XYZ file of C-alpha atoms in Angstrom:
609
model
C -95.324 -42.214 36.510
C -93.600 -42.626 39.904
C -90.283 -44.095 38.609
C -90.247 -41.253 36.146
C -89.781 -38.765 38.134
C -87.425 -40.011 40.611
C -85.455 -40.514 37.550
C -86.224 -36.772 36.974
C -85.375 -35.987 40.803
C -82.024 -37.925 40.430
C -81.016 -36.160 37.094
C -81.515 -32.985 38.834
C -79.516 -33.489 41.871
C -76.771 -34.877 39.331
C -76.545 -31.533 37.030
C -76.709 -29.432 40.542
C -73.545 -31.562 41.815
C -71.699 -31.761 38.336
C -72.366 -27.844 38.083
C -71.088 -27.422 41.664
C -68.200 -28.934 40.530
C -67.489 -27.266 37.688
C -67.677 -23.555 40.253
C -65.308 -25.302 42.228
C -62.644 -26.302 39.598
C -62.872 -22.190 38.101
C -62.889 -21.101 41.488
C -59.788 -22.376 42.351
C -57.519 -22.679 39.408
C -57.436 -18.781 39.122
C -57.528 -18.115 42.550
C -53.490 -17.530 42.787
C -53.557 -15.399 39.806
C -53.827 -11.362 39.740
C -56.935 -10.275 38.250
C -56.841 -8.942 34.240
C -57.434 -5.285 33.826
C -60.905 -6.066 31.703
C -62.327 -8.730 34.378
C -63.706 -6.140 36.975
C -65.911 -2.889 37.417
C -64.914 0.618 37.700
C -64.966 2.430 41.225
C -66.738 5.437 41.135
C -67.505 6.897 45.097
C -63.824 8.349 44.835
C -62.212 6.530 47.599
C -59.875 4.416 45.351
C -58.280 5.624 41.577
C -57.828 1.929 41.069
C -60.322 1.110 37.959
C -60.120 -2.556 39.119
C -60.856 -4.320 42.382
C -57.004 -4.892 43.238
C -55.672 -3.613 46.159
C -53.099 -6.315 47.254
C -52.316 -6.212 50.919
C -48.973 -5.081 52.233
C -46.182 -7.199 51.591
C -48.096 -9.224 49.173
C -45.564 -8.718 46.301
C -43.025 -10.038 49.091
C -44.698 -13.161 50.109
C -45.411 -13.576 46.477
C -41.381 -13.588 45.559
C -40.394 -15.708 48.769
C -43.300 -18.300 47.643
C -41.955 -18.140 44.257
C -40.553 -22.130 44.129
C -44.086 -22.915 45.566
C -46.178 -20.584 43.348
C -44.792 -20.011 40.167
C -47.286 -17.566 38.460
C -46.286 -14.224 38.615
C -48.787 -11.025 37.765
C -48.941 -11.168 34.155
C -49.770 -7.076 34.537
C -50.658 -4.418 37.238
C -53.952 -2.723 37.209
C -53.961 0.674 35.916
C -55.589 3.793 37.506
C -58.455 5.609 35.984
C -57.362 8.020 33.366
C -58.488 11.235 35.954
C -55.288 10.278 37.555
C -53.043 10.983 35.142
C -51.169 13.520 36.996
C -51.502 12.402 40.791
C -49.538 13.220 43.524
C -50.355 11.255 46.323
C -49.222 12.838 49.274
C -50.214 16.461 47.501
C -53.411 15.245 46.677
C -56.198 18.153 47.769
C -59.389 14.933 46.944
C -57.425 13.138 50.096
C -57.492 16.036 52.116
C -61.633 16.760 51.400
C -61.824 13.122 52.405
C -59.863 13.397 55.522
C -61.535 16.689 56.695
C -58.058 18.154 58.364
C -58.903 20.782 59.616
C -55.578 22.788 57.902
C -54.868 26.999 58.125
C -55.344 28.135 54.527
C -53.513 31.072 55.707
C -50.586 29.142 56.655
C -50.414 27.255 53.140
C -50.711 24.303 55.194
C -53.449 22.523 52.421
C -50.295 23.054 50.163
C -47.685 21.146 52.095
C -47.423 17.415 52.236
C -50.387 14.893 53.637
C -49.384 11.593 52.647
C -51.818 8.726 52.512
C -52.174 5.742 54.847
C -50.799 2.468 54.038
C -53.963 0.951 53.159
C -54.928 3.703 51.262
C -51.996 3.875 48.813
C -52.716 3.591 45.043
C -51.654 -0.052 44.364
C -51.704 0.684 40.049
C -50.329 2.264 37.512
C -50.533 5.903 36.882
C -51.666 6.028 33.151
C -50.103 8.716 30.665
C -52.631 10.952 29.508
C -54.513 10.681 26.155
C -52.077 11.292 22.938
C -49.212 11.501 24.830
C -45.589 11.490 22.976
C -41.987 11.159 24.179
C -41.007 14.153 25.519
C -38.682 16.430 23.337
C -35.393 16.102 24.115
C -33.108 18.565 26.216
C -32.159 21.897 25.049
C -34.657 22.415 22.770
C -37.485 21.582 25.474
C -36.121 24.496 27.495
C -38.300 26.708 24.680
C -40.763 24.106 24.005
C -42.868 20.734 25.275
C -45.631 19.354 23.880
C -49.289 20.072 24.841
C -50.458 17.011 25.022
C -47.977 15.828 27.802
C -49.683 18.688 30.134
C -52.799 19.419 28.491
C -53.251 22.602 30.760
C -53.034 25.805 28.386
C -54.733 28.223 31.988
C -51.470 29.654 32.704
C -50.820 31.043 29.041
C -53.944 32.938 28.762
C -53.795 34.126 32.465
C -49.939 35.169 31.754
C -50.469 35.472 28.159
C -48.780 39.742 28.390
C -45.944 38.402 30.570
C -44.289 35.558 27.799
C -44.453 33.086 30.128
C -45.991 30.664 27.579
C -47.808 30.663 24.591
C -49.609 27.654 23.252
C -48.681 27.045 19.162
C -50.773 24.148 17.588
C -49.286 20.979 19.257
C -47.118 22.696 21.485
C -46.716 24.975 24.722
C -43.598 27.170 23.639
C -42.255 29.358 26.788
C -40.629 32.893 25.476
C -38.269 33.147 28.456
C -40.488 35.939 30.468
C -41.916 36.435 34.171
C -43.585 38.611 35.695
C -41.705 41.157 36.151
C -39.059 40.216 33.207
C -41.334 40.519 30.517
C -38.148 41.426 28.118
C -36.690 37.777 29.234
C -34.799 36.129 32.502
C -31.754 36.615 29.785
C -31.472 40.424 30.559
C -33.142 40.435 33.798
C -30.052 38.067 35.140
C -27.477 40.167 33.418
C -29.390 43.358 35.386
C -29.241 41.538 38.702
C -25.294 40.808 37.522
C -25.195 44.627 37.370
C -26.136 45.975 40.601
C -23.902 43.661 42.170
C -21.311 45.126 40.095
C -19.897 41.637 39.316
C -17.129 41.000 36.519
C -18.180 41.282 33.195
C -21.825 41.522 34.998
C -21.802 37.656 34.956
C -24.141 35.963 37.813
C -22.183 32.888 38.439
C -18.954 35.904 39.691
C -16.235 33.504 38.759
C -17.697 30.291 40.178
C -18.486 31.964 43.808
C -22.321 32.011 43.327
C -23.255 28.124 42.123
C -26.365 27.263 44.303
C -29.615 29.451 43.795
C -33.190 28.990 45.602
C -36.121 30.472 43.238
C -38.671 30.812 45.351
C -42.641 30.716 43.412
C -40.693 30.298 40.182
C -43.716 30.066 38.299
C -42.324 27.875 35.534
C -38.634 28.097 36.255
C -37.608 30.825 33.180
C -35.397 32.393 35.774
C -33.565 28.830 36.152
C -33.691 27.681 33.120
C -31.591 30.564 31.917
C -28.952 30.374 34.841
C -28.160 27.058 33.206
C -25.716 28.603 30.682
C -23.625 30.350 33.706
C -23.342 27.058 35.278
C -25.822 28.285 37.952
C -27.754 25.425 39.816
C -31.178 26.745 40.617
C -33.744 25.047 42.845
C -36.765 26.291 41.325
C -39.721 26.196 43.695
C -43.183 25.993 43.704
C -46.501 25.045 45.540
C -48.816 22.806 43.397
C -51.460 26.202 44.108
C -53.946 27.819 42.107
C -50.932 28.140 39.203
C -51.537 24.515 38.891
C -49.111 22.345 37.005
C -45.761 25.459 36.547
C -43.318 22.519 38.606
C -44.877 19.992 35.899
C -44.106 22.457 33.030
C -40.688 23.182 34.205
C -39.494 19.451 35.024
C -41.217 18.504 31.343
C -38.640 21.479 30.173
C -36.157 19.711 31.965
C -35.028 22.648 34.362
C -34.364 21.271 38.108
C -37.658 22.251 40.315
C -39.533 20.298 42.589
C -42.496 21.222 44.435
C -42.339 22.904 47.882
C -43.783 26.007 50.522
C -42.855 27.990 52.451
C -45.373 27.144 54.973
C -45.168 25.425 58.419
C -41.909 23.372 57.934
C -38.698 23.815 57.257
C -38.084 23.004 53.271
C -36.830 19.663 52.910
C -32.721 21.530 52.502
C -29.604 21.536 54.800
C -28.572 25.144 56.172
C -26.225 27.149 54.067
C -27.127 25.913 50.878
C -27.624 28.861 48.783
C -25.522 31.812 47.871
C -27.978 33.559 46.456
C -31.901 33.328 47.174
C -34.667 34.981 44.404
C -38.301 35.942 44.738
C -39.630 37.780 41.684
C -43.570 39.080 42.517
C -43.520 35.173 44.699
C -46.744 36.924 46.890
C -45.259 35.542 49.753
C -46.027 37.544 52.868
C -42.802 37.922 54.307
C -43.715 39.629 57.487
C -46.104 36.992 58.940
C -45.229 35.279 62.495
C -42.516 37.809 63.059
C -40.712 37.003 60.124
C -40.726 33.420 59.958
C -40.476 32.984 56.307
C -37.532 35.401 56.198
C -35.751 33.801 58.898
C -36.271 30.621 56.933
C -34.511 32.036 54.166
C -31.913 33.092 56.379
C -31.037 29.452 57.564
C -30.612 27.983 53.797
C -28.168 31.080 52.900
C -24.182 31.083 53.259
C -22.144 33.834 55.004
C -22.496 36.653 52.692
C -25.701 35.154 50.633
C -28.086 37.426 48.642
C -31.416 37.927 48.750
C -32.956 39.244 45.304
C -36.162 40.743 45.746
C -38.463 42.224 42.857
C -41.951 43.110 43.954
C -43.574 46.662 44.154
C -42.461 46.983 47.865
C -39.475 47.467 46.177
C -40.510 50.449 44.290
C -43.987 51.254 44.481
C -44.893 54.285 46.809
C -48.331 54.056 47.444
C -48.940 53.620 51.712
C -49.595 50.707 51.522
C -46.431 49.149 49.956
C -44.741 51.772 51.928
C -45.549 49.979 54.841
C -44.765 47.130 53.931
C -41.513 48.094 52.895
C -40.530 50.169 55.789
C -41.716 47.067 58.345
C -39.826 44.529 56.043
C -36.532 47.038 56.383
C -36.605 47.175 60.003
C -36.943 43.494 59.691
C -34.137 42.574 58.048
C -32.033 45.259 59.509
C -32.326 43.655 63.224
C -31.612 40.178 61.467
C -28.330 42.151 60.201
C -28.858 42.065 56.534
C -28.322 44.964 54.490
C -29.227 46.873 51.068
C -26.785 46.281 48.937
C -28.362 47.352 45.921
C -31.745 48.988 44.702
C -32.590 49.696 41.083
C -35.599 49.739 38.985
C -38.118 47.032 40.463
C -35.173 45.128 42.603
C -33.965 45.123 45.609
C -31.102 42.949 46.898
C -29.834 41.604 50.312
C -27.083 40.736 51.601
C -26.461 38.037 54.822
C -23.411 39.174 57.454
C -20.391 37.327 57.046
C -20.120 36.431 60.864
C -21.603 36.674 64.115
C -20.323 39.826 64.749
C -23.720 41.743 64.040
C -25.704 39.404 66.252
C -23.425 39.837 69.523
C -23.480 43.784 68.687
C -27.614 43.788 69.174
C -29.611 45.417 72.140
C -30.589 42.532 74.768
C -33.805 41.002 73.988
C -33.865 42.093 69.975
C -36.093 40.332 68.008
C -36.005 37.574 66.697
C -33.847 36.068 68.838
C -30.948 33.755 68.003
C -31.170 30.080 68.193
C -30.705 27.700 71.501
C -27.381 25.970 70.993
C -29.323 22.578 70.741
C -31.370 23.354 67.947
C -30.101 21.722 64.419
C -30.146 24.260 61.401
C -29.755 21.011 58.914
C -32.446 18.902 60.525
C -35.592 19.687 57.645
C -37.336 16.709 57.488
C -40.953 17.711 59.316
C -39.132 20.053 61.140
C -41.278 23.383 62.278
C -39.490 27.002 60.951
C -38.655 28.380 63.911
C -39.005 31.682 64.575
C -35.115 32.454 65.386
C -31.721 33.426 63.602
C -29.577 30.455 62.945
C -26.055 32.321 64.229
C -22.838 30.654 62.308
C -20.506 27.685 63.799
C -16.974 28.821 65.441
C -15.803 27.573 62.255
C -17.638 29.494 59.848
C -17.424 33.002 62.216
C -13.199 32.970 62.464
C -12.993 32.656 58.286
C -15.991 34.892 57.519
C -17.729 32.754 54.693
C -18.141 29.146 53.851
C -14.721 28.469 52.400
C -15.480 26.855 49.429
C -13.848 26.335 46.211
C -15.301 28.299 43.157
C -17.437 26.160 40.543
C -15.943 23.724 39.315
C -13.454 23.411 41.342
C -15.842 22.847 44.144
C -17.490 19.732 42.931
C -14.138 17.514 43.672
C -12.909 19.465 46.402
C -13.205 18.406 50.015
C -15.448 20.665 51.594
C -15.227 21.869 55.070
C -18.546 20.423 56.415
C -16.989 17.103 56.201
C -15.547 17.101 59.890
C -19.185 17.757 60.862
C -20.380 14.188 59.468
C -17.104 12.301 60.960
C -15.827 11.821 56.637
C -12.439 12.023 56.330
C -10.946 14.105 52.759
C -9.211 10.560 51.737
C -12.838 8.811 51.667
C -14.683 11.583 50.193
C -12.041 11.298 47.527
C -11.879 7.382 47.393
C -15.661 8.052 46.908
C -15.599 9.470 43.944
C -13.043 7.358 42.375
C -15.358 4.888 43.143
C -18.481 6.018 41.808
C -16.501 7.203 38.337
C -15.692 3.369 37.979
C -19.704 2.404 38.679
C -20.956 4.860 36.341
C -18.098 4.232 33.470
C -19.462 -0.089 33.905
C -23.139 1.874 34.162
C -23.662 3.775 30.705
C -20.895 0.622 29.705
C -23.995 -1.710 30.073
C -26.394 0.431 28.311
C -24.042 1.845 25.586
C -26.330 -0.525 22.834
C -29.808 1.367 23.817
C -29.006 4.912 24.848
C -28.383 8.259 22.753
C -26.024 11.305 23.905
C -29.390 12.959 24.557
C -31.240 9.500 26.099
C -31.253 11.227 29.762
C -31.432 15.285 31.103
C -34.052 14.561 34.696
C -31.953 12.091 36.808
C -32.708 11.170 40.624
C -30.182 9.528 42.609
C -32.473 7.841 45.471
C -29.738 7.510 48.236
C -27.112 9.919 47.453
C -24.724 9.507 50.066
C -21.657 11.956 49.093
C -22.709 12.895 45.804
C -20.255 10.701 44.087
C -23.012 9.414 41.565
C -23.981 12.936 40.402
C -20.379 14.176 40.152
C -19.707 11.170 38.064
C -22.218 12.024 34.879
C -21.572 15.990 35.458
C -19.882 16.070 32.372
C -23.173 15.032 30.426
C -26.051 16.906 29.812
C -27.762 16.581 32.647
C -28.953 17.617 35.805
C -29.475 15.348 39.009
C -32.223 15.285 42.213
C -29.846 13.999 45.064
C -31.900 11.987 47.597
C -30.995 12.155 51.153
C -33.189 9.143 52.751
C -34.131 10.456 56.284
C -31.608 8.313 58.007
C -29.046 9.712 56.222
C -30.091 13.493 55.634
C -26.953 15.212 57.576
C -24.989 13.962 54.262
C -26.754 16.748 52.029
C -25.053 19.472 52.984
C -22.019 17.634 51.545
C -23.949 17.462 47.999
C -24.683 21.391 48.444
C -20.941 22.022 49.308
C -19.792 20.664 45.672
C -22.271 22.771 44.183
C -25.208 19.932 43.626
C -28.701 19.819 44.778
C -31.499 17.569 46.360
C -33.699 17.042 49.212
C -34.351 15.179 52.394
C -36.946 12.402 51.770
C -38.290 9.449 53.023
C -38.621 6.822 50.981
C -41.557 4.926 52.770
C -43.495 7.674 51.608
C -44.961 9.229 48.108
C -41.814 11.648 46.595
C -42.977 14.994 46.005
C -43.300 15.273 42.181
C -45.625 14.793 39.237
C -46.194 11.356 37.133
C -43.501 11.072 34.590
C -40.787 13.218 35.428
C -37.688 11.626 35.087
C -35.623 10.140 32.751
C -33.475 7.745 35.192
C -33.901 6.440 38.732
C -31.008 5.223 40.303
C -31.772 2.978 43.336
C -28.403 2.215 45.743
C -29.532 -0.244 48.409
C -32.931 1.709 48.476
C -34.793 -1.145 48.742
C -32.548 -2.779 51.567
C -32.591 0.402 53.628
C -37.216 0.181 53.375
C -37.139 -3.526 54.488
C -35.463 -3.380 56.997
C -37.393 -0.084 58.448
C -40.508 -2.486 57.750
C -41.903 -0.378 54.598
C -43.648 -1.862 51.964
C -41.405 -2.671 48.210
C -44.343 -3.273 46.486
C -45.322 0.695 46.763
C -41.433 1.709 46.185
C -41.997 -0.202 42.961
C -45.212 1.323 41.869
C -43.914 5.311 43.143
C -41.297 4.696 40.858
C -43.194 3.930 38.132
C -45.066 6.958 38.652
C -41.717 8.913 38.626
C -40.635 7.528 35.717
C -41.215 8.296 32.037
C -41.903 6.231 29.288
C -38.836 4.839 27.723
C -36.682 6.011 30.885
C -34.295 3.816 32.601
C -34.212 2.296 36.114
C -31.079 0.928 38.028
C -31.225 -0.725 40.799
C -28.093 -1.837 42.596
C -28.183 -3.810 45.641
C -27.741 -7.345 47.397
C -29.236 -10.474 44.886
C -32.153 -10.826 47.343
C -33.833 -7.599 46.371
C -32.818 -8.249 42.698
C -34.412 -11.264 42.681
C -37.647 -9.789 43.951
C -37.671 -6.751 41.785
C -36.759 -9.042 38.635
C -39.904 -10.806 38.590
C -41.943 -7.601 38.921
C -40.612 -6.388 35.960
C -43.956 -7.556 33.351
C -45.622 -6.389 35.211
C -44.447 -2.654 35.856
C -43.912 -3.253 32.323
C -40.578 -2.305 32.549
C -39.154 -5.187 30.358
C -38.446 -2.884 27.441
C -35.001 -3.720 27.861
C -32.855 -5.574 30.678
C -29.258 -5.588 32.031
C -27.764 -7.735 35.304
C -24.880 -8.194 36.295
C -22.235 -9.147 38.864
C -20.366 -5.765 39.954
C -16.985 -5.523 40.877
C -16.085 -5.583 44.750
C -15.382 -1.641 45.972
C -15.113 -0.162 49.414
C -18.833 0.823 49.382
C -20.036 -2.836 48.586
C -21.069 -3.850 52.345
C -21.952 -7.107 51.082
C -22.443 -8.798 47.472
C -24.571 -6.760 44.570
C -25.931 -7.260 41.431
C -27.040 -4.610 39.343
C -30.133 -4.229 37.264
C -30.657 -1.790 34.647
C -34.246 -2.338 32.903
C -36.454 0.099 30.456
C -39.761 1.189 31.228
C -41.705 0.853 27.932
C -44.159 3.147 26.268
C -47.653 1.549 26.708
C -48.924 0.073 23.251
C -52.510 1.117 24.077
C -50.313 4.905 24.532
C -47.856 4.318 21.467
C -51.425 3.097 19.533
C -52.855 6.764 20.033
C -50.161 8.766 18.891
């Protein structure tokens, strides 16, 4: 009885050790590996969208690339977020601020301007598409339609429904062309505007002098959408507010918009930008914080610019809008604007040419002008301030901005040049330049693209605006990037009649999932390492940008194309692939490689439809 059960005791301690073992072996032969998307438990307390438990750590997909001769597995996939975060903005995200507890002015908008995560709080997966969606239809006939499934938000066309902003039509959200106060369409209500400023052939665009427009709460961008044909350039603004989702309809229509407030800070634009600025029933109070909002407006207009205002101050003559308009007239009259028109339910501006006005006003006139030292085109978390921007020497001898008509414009030199230290011959040489890069560009993808592949294009380090000039002749429309240490540079791309904003690129872009067709990354990812930012989340922001079946290039030294290359499984952008060896140009600091590669439409997606 006693030797059987030591023999029992020893068999014991054997399975215990050969069952240790086996733990061990498991343990560590997946260890290196990512984990799969169905190995690991949903997160529900709200702190992370991730539905799995991987939340690399910064630099991880670095180490991971530099390590690659050592450790050869790459992530076979990415884990994807929960489906609630379909449409996720992260540094617009109103859960972040609730968990933060800022302590933000409602009155000031300031819940509506950006709040960007922490590092270690970024959203290290993939923003999924929401259920049944499709391709989106392709540019012009999704000015007049998109499908409801892609934004499954039908609020705005029953709260709007006896204004034609939108109407929902079985599978399909199709917009009629009205507003607010253009019920009869933007179509006539442009050609009206064209009228009281008694331009030729009561065209907007008056012969190529008015290009660049600001449409301030655009709602869904009708008004833009139909400057198009005049080849007016509208940026068509818009909180994400309680008219949730109107910047995601209009980018899905494929008008230029991007989300923005006139709140606290400056918007994200270079002074002078605009010739002609448009609020139609925007309910923005215009005389708060002695006319901060208004004097905001003033710095992103050019000598001469107008301000088109339709809201019942305009015309209504009850006491209280009276007040409002007399208060907003004395306003604007001490910043020397004037009437130039008034008709119906609009009112228009108009900006002084010079300084003249401002050295003819009383000592101590409010508001004041500007300290010599402040910088009208710095705008990247840059307070309004509460102060007219008064013209340079330059701009005051010629009265205006002294700029070519459209086109005309676009290739032209402009005069803000001297005020970056660019010379005409390398503005020039720049374009030539970027011509030949997008010729070899749309050369490489000739095999997989259509005429009508592309229409929402971002250019993620614009620099002159040679990119954007190059494809102008397609039909498309292009969101110039300044990165922050190169913002003075977008006043050039407003000078040749382009638009963009200031961002920076360690941070979240302000947009929703899936809004563009093409990303085009110029020594993006050289310019974040070195500042110490993370590539991993400039890899995973653009996927967010990007929509199914839409292109990414990436062009810079073989180092960063070598790290992004291996990523590409994962982001599951290996629907198709280009690299090459560029030619040598004046803007090649050191040697490239471009990659070109297609972000695919998810089978689990493609499976729904």
């Amino acid at each position: 009885m006693k030797q059987r059960s030591e023999l029992v005791k020893y068999v014991l301690i054997g399975l215990i050790v050969f069952l240790g073992l086996i733990c061990l072996y498991y343990g560590s032969s997946i260890a290196p590996g990512l984990p799969r998307a169905d190995d690991v438990v949903a997160i529900d307390d709200g702190t992370d969208p991730v539905i799995r438990d991987f939340v690399p750590k910064h630099g991880y997909f670095d180490e991971l690339s530099e390590d690659l001769e050592h450790n050869p597995e790459v992530p076979k996939s990415i884990p994807i977020c929960d489906a609630r975060y379909s449409e996720l903005i992260p540094c617009l995200d109103r859960n972040l601020l609730y968990q933060f507890k800022l302590k933000l002015n409602l009155t000031l908008m300031e819940h509506y301007e950006r709040h960007c995560p922490s590092p270690e709080r970024r959203y290290n997966c993939l923003i999924p598409p929401p259920t049944g969606y499709k391709i989106p239809i392709k540019w012009p006939a999704s000015r007049d339609e998109v499908w409801k499934a892609n934004i499954p938000h039908t609020q705005l066309a029953h709260e709007k429904s006896d204004q034609n902003w939108m109407v929902v039509t079985g599978d399909k959200i199709r917009f009629p062309g009205g507003g607010t106060h253009f019920h009869d369409g933007a179509d006539k209500y442009i050609t009206a505007i064209a009228g009281m400023l008694k331009f030729p052939g009561d065209k907007l665009n008056n012969g190529g002098k008015i290009r660049n427009v600001l449409d301030v709460g655009c709602g869904v961008a009708s008004f833009g959408a139909y400057l198009l044909p005049l080849d007016i350039l509208a940026m068509s603004l818009a909180p994400n507010d309680v008219h949730e989702n109107q910047i995601q309809f209009a980018l899905e229509r494929g008008i230029p918009s991007t989300l923005g407030v006139l709140g606290t800070k400056r918007l994200p634009f270079p002074s002078r930008s605009f010739e002609l600025a448009h609020c139609s029933r925007c309910r923005i109070d215009w005389l708060q914080r002695g006319g901060i909002l208004l004097l905001e407006l003033d710095r992103l207009l050019r000598p001469g610019g107008y301000f088109v205002y339709s809201s019942p101050e305009a015309y209504a003559h009850d006491a209280e809008n009276r007040r409002i308009w007399n208060a907003m007239y004395d306003l604007l009259r001490r910043m020397c604007w004037r009437v130039v028109s008034r008709r119906d339910q609009t009112v228009i501006w108009a900006k002084p040419l010079s300084n003249s006005c401002y050295l003819k006003r009383n000592s101590g006139t409010l508001p004041p002008l500007c300290l010599s030292d402040d910088d009208p085109d710095a705008s990247w978390n840059v307070l309004m301030k509460t102060c007219i921007t008064p013209y340079s020497a330059k701009m005051h001898r010629e009265k205006g901005s002294a700029l070519e008509p459209w086109p005309n414009r676009l290739t032209a030199a402009p005069p803000r040049l001297e005020e970056i230290n660019v010379g005409s011959e390398e503005f020039l040489e720049d374009t030539s330049i970027w011509h030949y890069r997008v010729d070899e560009y749309w050369k490489q993808m000739k095999s997989v693209i259509q005429k009508d592949s592309f229409r929402n294009i971002m250019d993620m380090n614009s620099n002159l605006g040679g990119f954007a000039a190059a494809i102008n002749d397609k039909d498309v429309w292009v969101m110039n990037v300044a990165p922050v240490n190169s913002s003075s540079r977008l006043k050039i791309i407003y000078d040749r009649g382009l638009i963009g904003t200031v961002h920076d690129w360690c941070e979240s872009f302000s947009t929703y999932p899936r809004t563009y067709d093409l990303l085009h990354a110029w020594k993006v990812f050289s310019e974040i390492e070195h500042r110490g930012c993370s590539a991993e989340d400039l890899l995973i922001e653009m996927d967010r940008m990007l929509r199914p079946e839409g292109f990414v290039i990436v062009r810079d030294k073989p180092s960063v194309i070598n790290r992004v290359r291996i990523f590409l499984t994962a982001l599951r952008w290996d629907g198709w692939l280009s690299e090459v060896e560029p030619r040598i140009d004046a803007l090649s600091s050191n040697e490239e490689r471009v990659l070109i590669a297609r972000k695919k439409l998810w089978e689990e997606v493609a499976q729904k439809m």
